[in-house]
PDB file of C-alpha atoms in Angstrom:
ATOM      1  CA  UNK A   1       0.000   0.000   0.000  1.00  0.00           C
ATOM      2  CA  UNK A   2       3.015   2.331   0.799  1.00  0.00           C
ATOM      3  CA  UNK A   3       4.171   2.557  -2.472  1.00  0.00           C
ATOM      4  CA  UNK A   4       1.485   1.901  -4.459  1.00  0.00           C
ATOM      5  CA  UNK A   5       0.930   5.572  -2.756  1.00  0.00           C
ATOM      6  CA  UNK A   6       4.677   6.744  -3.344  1.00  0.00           C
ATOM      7  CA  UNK A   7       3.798   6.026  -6.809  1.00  0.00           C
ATOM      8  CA  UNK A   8       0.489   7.713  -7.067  1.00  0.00           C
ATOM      9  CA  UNK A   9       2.201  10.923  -5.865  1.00  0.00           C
ATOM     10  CA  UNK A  10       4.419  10.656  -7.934  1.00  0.00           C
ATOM     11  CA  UNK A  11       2.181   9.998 -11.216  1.00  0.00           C
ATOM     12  CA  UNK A  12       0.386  13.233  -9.926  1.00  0.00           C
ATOM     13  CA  UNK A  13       3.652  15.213 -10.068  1.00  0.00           C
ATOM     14  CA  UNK A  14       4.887  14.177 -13.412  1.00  0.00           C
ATOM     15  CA  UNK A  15       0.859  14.825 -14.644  1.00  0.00           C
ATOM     16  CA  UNK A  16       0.738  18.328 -13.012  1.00  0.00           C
ATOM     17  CA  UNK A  17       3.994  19.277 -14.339  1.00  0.00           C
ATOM     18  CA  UNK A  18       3.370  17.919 -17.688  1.00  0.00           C
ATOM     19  CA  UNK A  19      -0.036  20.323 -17.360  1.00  0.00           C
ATOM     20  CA  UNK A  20       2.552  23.016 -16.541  1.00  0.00           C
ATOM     21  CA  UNK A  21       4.539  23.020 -19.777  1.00  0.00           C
ATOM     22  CA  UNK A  22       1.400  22.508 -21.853  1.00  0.00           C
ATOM     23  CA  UNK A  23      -0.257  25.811 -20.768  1.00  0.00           C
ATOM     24  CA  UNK A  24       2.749  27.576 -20.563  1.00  0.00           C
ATOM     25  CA  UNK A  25       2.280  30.108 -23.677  1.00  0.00           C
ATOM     26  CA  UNK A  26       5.393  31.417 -24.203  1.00  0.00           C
ATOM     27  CA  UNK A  27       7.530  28.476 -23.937  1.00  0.00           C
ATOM     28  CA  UNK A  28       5.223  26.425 -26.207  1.00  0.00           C
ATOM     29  CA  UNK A  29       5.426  29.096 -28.595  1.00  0.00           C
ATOM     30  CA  UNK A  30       9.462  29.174 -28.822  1.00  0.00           C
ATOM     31  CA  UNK A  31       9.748  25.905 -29.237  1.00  0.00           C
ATOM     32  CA  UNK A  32       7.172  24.980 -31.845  1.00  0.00           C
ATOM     33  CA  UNK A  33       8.024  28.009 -33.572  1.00  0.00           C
ATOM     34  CA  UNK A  34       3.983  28.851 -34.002  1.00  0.00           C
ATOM     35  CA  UNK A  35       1.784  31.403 -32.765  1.00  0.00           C
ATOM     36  CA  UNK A  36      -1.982  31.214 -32.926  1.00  0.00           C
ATOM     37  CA  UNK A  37      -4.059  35.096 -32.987  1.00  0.00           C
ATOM     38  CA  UNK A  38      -7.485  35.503 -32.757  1.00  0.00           C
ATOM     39  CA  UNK A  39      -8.745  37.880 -35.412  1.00  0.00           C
ATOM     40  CA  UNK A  40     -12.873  39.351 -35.696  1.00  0.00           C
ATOM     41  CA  UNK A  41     -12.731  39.925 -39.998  1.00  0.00           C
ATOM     42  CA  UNK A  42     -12.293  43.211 -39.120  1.00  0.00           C
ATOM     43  CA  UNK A  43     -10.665  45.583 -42.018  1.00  0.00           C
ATOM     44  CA  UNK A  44      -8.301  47.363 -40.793  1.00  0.00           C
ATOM     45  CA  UNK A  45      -7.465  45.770 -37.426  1.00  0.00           C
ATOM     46  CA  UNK A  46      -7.797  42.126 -38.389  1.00  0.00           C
ATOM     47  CA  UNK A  47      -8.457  40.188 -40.812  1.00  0.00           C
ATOM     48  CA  UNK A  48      -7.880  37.553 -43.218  1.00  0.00           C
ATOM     49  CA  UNK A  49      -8.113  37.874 -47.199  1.00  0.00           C
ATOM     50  CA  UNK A  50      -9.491  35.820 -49.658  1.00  0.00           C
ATOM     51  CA  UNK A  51      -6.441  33.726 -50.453  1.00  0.00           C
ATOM     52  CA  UNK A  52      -5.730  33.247 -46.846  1.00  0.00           C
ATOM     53  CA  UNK A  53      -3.110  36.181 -45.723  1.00  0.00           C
ATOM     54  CA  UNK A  54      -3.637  38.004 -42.364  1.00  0.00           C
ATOM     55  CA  UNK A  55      -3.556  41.491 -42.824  1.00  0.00           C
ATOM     56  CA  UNK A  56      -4.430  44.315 -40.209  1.00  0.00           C
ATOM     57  CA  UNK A  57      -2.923  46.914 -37.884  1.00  0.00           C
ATOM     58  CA  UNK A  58      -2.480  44.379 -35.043  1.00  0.00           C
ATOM     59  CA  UNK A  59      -1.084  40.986 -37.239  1.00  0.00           C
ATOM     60  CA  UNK A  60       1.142  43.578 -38.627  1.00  0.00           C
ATOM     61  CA  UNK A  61       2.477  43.965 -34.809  1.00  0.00           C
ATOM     62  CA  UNK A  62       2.352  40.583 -34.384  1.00  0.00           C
ATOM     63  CA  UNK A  63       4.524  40.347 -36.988  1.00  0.00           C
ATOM     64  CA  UNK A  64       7.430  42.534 -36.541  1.00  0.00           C
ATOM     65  CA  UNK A  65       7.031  40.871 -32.738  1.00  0.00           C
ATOM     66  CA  UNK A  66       7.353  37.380 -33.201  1.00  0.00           C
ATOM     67  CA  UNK A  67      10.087  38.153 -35.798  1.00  0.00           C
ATOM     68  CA  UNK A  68      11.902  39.455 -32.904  1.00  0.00           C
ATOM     69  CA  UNK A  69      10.622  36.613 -30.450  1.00  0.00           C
ATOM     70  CA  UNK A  70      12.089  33.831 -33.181  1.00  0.00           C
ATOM     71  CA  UNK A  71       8.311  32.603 -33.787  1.00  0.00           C
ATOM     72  CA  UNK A  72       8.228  32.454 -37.336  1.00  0.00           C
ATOM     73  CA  UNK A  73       4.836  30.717 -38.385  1.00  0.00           C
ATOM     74  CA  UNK A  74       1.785  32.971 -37.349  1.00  0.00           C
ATOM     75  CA  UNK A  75      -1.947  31.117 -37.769  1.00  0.00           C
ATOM     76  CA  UNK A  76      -5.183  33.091 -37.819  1.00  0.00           C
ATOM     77  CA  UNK A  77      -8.108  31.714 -36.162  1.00  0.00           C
ATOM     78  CA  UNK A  78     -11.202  34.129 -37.602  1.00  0.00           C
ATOM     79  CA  UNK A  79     -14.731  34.579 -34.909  1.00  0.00           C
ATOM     80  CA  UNK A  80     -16.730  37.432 -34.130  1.00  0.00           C
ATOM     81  CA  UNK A  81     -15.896  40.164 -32.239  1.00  0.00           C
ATOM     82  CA  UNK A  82     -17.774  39.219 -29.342  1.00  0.00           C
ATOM     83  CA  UNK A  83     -16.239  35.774 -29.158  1.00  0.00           C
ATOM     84  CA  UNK A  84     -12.793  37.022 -29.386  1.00  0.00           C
ATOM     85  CA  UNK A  85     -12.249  36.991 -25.254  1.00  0.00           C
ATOM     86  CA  UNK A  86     -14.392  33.505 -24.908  1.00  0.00           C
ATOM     87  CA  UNK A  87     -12.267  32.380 -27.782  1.00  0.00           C
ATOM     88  CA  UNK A  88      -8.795  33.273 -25.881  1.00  0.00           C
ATOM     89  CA  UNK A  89      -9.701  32.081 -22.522  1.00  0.00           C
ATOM     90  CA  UNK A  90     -10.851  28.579 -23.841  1.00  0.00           C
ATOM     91  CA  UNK A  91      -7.614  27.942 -25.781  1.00  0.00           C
ATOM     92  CA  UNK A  92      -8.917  28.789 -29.499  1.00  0.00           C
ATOM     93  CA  UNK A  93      -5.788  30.852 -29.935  1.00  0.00           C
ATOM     94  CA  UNK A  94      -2.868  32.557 -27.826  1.00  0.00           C
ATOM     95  CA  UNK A  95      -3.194  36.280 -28.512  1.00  0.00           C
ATOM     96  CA  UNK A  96      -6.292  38.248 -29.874  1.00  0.00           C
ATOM     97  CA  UNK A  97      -4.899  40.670 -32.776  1.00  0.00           C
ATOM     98  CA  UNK A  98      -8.073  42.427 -33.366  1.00  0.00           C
ATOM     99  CA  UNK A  99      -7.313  46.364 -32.297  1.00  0.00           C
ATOM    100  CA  UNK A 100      -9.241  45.329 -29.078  1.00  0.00           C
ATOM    101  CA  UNK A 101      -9.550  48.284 -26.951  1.00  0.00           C
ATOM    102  CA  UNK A 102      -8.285  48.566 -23.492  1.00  0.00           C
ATOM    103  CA  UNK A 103     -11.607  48.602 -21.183  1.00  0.00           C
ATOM    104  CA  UNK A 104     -11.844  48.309 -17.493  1.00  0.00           C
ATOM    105  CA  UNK A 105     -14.620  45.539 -17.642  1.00  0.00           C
ATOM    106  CA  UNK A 106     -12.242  43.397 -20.109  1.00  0.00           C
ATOM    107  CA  UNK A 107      -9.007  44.001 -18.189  1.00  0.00           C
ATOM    108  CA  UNK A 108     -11.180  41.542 -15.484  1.00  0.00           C
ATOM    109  CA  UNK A 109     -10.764  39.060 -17.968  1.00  0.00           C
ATOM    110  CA  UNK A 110      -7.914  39.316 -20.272  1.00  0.00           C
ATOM    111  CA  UNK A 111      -4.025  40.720 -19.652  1.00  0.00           C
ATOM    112  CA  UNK A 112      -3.813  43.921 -22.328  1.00  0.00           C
ATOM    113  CA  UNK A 113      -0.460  44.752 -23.364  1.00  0.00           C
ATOM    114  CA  UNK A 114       0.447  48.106 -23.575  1.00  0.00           C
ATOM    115  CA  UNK A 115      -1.512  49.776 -26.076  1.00  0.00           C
ATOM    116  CA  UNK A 116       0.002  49.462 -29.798  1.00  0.00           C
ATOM    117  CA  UNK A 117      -2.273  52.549 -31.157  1.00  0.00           C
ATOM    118  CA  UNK A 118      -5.096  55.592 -30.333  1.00  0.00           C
ATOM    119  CA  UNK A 119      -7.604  56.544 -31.811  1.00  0.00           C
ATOM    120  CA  UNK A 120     -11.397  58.971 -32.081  1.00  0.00           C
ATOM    121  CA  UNK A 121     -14.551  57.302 -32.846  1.00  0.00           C
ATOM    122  CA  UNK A 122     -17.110  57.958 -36.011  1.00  0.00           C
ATOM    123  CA  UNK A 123     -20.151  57.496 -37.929  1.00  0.00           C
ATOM    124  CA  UNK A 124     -21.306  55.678 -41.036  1.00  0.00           C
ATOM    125  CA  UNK A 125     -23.821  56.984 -42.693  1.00  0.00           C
ATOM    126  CA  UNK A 126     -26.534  56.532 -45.956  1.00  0.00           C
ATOM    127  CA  UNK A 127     -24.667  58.888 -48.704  1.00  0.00           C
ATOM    128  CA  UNK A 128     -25.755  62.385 -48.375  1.00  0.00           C
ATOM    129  CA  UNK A 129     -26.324  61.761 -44.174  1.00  0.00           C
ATOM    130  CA  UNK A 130     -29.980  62.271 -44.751  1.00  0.00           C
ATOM    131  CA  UNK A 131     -30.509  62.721 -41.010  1.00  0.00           C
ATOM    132  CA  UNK A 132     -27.755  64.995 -40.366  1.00  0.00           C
ATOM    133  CA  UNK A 133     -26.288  62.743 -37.698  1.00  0.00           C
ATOM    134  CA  UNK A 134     -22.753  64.311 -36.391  1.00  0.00           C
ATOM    135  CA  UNK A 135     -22.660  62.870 -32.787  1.00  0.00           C
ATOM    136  CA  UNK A 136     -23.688  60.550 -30.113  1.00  0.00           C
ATOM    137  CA  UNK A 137     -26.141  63.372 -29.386  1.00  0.00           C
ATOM    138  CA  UNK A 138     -27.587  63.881 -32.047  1.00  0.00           C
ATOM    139  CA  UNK A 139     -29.025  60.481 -32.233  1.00  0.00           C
ATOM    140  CA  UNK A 140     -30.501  60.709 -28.631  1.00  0.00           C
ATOM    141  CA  UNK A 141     -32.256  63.836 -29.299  1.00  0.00           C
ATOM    142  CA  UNK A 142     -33.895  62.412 -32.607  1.00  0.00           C
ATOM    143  CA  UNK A 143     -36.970  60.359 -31.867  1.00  0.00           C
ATOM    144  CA  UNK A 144     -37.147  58.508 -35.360  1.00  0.00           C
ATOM    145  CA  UNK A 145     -33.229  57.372 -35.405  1.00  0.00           C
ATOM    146  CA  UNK A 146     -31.610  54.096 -34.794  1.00  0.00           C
ATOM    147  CA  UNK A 147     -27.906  53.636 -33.978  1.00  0.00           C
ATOM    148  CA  UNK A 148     -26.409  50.199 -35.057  1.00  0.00           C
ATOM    149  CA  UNK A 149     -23.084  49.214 -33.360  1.00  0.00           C
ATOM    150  CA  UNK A 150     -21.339  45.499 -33.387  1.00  0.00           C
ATOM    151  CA  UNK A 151     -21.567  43.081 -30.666  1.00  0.00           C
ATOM    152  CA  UNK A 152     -19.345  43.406 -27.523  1.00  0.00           C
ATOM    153  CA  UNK A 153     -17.587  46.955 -28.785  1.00  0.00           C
ATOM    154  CA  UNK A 154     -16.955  49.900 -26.461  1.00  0.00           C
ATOM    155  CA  UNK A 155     -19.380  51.798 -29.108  1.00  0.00           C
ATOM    156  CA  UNK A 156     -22.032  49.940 -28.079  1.00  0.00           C
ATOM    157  CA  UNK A 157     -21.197  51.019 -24.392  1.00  0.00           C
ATOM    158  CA  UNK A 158     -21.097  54.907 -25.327  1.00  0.00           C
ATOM    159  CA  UNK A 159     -24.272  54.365 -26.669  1.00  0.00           C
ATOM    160  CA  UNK A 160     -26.250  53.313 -24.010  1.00  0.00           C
ATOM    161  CA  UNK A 161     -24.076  55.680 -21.524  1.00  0.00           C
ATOM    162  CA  UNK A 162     -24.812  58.739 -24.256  1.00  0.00           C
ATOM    163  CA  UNK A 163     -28.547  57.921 -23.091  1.00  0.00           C
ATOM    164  CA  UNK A 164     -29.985  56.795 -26.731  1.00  0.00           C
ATOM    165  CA  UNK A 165     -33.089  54.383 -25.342  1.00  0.00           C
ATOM    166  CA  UNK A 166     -32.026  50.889 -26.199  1.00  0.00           C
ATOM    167  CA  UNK A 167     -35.021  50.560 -28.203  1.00  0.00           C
ATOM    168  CA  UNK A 168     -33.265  52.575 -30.817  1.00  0.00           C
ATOM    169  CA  UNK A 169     -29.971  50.764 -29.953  1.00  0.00           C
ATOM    170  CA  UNK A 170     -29.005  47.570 -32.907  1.00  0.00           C
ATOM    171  CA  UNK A 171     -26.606  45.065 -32.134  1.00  0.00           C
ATOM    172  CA  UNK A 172     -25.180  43.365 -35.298  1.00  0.00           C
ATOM    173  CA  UNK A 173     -22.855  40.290 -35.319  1.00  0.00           C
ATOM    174  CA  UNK A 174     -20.272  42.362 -37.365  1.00  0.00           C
ATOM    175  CA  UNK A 175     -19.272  44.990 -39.658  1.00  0.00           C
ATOM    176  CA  UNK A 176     -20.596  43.219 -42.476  1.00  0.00           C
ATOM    177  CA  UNK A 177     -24.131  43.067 -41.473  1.00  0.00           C
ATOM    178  CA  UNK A 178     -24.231  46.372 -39.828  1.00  0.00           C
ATOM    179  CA  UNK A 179     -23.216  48.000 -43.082  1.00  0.00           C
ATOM    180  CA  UNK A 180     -26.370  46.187 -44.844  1.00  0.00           C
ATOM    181  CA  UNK A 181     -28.048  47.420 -41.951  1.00  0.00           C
ATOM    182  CA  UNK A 182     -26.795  51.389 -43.224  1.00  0.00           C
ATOM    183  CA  UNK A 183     -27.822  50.370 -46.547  1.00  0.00           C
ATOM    184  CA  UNK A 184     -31.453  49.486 -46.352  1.00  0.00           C
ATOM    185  CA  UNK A 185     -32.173  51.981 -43.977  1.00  0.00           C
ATOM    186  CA  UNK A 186     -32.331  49.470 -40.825  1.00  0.00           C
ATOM    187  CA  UNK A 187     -30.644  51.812 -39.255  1.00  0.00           C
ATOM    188  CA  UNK A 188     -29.115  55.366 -39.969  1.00  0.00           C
ATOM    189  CA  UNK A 189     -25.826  55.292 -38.701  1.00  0.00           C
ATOM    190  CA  UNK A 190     -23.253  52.588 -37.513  1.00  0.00           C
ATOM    191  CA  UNK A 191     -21.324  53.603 -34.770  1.00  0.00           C
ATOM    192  CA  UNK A 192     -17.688  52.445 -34.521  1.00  0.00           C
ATOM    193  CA  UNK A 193     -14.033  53.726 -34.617  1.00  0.00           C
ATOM    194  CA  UNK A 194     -12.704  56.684 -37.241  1.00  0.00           C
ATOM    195  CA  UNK A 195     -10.880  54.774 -39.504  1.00  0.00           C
ATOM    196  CA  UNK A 196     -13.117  51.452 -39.475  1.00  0.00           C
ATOM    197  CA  UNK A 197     -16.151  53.784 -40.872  1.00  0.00           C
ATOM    198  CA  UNK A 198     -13.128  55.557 -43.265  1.00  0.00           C
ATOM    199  CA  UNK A 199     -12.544  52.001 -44.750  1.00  0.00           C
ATOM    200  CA  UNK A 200     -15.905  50.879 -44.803  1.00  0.00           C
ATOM    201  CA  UNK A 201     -17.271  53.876 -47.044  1.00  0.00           C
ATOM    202  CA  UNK A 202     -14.206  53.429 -49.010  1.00  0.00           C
ATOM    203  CA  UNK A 203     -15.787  50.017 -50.359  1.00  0.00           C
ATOM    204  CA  UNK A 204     -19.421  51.087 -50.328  1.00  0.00           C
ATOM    205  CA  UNK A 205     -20.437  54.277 -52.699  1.00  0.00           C
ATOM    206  CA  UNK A 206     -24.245  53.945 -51.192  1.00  0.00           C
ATOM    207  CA  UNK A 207     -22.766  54.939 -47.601  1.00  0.00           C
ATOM    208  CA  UNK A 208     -19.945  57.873 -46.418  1.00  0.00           C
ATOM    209  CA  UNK A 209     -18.094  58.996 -43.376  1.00  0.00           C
ATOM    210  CA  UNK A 210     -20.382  61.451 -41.099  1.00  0.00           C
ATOM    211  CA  UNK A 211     -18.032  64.939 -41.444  1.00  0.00           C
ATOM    212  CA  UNK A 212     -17.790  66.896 -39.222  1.00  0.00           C
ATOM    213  CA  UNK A 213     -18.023  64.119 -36.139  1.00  0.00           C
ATOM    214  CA  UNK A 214     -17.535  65.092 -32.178  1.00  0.00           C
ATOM    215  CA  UNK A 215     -16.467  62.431 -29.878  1.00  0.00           C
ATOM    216  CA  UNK A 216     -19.059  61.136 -27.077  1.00  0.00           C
ATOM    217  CA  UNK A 217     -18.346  62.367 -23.491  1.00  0.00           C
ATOM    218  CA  UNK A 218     -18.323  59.681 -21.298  1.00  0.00           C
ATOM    219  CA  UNK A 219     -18.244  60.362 -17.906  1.00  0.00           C
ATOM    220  CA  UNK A 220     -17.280  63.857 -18.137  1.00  0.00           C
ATOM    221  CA  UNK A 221     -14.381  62.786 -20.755  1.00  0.00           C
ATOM    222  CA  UNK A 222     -13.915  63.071 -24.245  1.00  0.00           C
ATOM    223  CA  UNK A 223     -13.337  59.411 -25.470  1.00  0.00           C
ATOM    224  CA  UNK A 224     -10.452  57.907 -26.874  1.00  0.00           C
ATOM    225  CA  UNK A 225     -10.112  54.404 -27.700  1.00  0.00           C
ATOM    226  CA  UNK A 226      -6.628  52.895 -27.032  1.00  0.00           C
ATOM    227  CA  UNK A 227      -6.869  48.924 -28.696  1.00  0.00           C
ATOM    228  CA  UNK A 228      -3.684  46.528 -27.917  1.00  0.00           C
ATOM    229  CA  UNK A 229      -2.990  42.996 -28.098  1.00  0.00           C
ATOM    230  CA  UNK A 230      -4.174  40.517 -25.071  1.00  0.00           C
ATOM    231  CA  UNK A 231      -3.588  37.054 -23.692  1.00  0.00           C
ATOM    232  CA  UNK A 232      -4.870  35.120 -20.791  1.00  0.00           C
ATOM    233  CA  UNK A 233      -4.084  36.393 -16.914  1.00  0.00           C
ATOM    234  CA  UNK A 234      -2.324  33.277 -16.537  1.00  0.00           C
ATOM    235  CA  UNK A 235       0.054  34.329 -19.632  1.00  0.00           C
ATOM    236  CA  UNK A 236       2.299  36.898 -17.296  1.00  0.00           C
ATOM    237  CA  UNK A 237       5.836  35.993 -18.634  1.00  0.00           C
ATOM    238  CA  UNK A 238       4.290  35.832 -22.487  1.00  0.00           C
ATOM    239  CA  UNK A 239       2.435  39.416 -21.304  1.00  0.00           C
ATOM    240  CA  UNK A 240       5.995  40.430 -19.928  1.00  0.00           C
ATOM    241  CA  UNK A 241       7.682  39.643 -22.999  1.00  0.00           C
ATOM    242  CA  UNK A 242       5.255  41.564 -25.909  1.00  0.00           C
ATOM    243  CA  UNK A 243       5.605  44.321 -23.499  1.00  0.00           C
ATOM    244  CA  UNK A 244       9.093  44.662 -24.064  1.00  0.00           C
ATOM    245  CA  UNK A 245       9.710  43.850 -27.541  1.00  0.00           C
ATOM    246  CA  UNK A 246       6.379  46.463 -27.644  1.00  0.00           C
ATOM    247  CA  UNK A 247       8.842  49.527 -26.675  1.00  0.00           C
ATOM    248  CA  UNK A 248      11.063  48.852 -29.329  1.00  0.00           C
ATOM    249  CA  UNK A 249       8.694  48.428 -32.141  1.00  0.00           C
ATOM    250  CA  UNK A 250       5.728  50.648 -31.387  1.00  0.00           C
ATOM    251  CA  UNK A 251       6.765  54.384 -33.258  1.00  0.00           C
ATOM    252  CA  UNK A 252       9.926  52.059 -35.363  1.00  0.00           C
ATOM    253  CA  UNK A 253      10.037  53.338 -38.734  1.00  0.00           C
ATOM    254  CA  UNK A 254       9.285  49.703 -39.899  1.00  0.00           C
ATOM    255  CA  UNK A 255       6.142  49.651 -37.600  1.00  0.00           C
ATOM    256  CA  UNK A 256       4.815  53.129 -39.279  1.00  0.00           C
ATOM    257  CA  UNK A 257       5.910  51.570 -42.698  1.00  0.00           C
ATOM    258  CA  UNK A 258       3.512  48.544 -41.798  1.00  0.00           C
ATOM    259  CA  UNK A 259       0.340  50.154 -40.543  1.00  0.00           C
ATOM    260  CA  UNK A 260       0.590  53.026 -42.932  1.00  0.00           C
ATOM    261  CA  UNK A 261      -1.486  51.135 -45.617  1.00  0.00           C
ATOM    262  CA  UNK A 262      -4.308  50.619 -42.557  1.00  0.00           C
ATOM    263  CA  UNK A 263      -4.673  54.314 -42.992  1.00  0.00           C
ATOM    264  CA  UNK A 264      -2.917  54.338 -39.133  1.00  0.00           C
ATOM    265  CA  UNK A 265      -0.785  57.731 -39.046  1.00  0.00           C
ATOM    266  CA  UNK A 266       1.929  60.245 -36.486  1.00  0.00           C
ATOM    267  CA  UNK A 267      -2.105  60.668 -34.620  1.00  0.00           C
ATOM    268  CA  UNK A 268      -2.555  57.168 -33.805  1.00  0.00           C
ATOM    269  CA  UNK A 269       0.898  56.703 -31.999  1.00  0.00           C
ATOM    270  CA  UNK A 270      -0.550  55.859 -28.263  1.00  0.00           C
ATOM    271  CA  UNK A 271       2.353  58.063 -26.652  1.00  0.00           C
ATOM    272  CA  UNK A 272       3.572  56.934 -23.235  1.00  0.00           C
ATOM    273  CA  UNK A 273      -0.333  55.284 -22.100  1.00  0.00           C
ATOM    274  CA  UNK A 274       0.097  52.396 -20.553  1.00  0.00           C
ATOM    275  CA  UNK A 275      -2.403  49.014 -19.969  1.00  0.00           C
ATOM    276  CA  UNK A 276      -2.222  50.105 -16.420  1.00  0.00           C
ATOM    277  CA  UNK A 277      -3.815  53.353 -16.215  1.00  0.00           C
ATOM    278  CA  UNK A 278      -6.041  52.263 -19.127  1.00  0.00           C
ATOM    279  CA  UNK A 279      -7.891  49.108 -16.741  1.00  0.00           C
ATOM    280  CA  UNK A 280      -7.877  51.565 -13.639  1.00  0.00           C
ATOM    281  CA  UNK A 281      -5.035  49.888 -11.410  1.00  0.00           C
TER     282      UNK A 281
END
């Protein structure tokens, strides 16, 4: 009985330790050489084309990262945007690499690097912006207007803090079906971030960019969205790593060569923000 016991213990060991390597991220990642991202389809954060390439603001990152990391084969795993943190805590990938922004509710659940860029937010509208929509504001104080914004983004948030009555609120699974949603006159303007709705009208002639645009106030502060790369809490050495090859890439000439065709410019540099201030710590 003794040492059938010793032996158990032992087993145990060996199995917990064995669990050990297996979920750590970083080492697994050095020595296979792979990294898996989680990406929501969305153009120009994340995405994958057509034949299969992963293009974006934050695979570009990824990128010039894991180059410097030694990880040389990236994979793309594609969801929606609200299954991006679900998809990252049960394993689907390692990192999301979707421009997710930095939010005190999802710093509870995910560890956000430091933030890779900044930016304002903005409205897409039917060509013409029938409805003269310009703000957050204006849609509250207009009875017969609906605001469509994607599942699980911060927009969606401002909305409902701007005071628009949630009847008038529509939540679309993503970009794609909100922008039909512009289209047929679901709704009259999608809310989401500057340069999303600049790329999005940029592919649709039946739908623009609302100009001029002002910025919700949120709790007595004009809102600016800072996205950056995440990985699960238990990820502190991988989170300890992107950090630091982070400092040396974010603001490199090769990382402003990379997002440039994203439409990412000087503006969208985050400065010296960090996750930390960003979740409220």
């Amino acid at each position: 009985m003794r040492f059938r016991s010793i032996t158990f213990i032992i087993v145990s060991l060996l199995f917990l330790v064995s669990c050990g390597e297996r979920t750590n991220t970083l080492d697994r990642m050095r020595k296979e050489g792979v990294v898996t991202i989680g990406v929501a389809n969305e153009v120009p954060y994340g995405y994958k084309t057509p034949d299969g390439k992963v293009k974006g603001e934050a695979p570009e990152v990824i990128k010039l990262v894991m180059e410097r990391m030694g990880v040389k084969k990236i994979n793309a795993v594609v969801t929606e945007f609200g299954s991006l943190i679900p998809g990252l805590k049960a394993g689907r990938f390692d990192i999301i690499a979707a421009g997710l922004y930095i939010t005190p509710k999802r710093c509870r659940q995910v560890a956000f690097t430091n933030p890779t860029y900044s930016i304002g937010e903005g409205f897409l509208v039917k060509k013409g912006n029938p409805k003269n929509l310009h703000s957050y504001d204006d849609v509250k104080n207009s009875n017969n207007v609906k605001l469509g914004a994607v599942a699980a983004t911060v927009e969606l948030g401002y909305a409902r803090k701007a005071g628009i009555p949630e009847e008038r609120i529509v939540i679309f699974p993503d970009n794609i079906s909100a922008v039909a949603g512009v289209k047929s006159g679901r709704i009259d303007a999608l809310a989401t971030t500057s340069i999303t709705v600049a790329k999005l009208a940029e592919k649709e002639p039946a739908v623009e960019k609302a100009v001029p645009f002002t910025d919700p106030v949120i709790d007595g502060k004009s809102v600016r969205g800072y996205g950056a790369l995440a990985v699960r809490k238990g990820d502190r050495k991988l989170l300890e790593v992107l950090n630091a090859h982070l400092r040396e890439v974010i603001g490199s000439d090769a990382h402003r060569k990379a997002v440039r065709q994203y439409g990412f410019t000087e503006e969208n540099l985050p400065g010296n923000v960090d996750a930390s201030s960003l979740c409220g710590d």
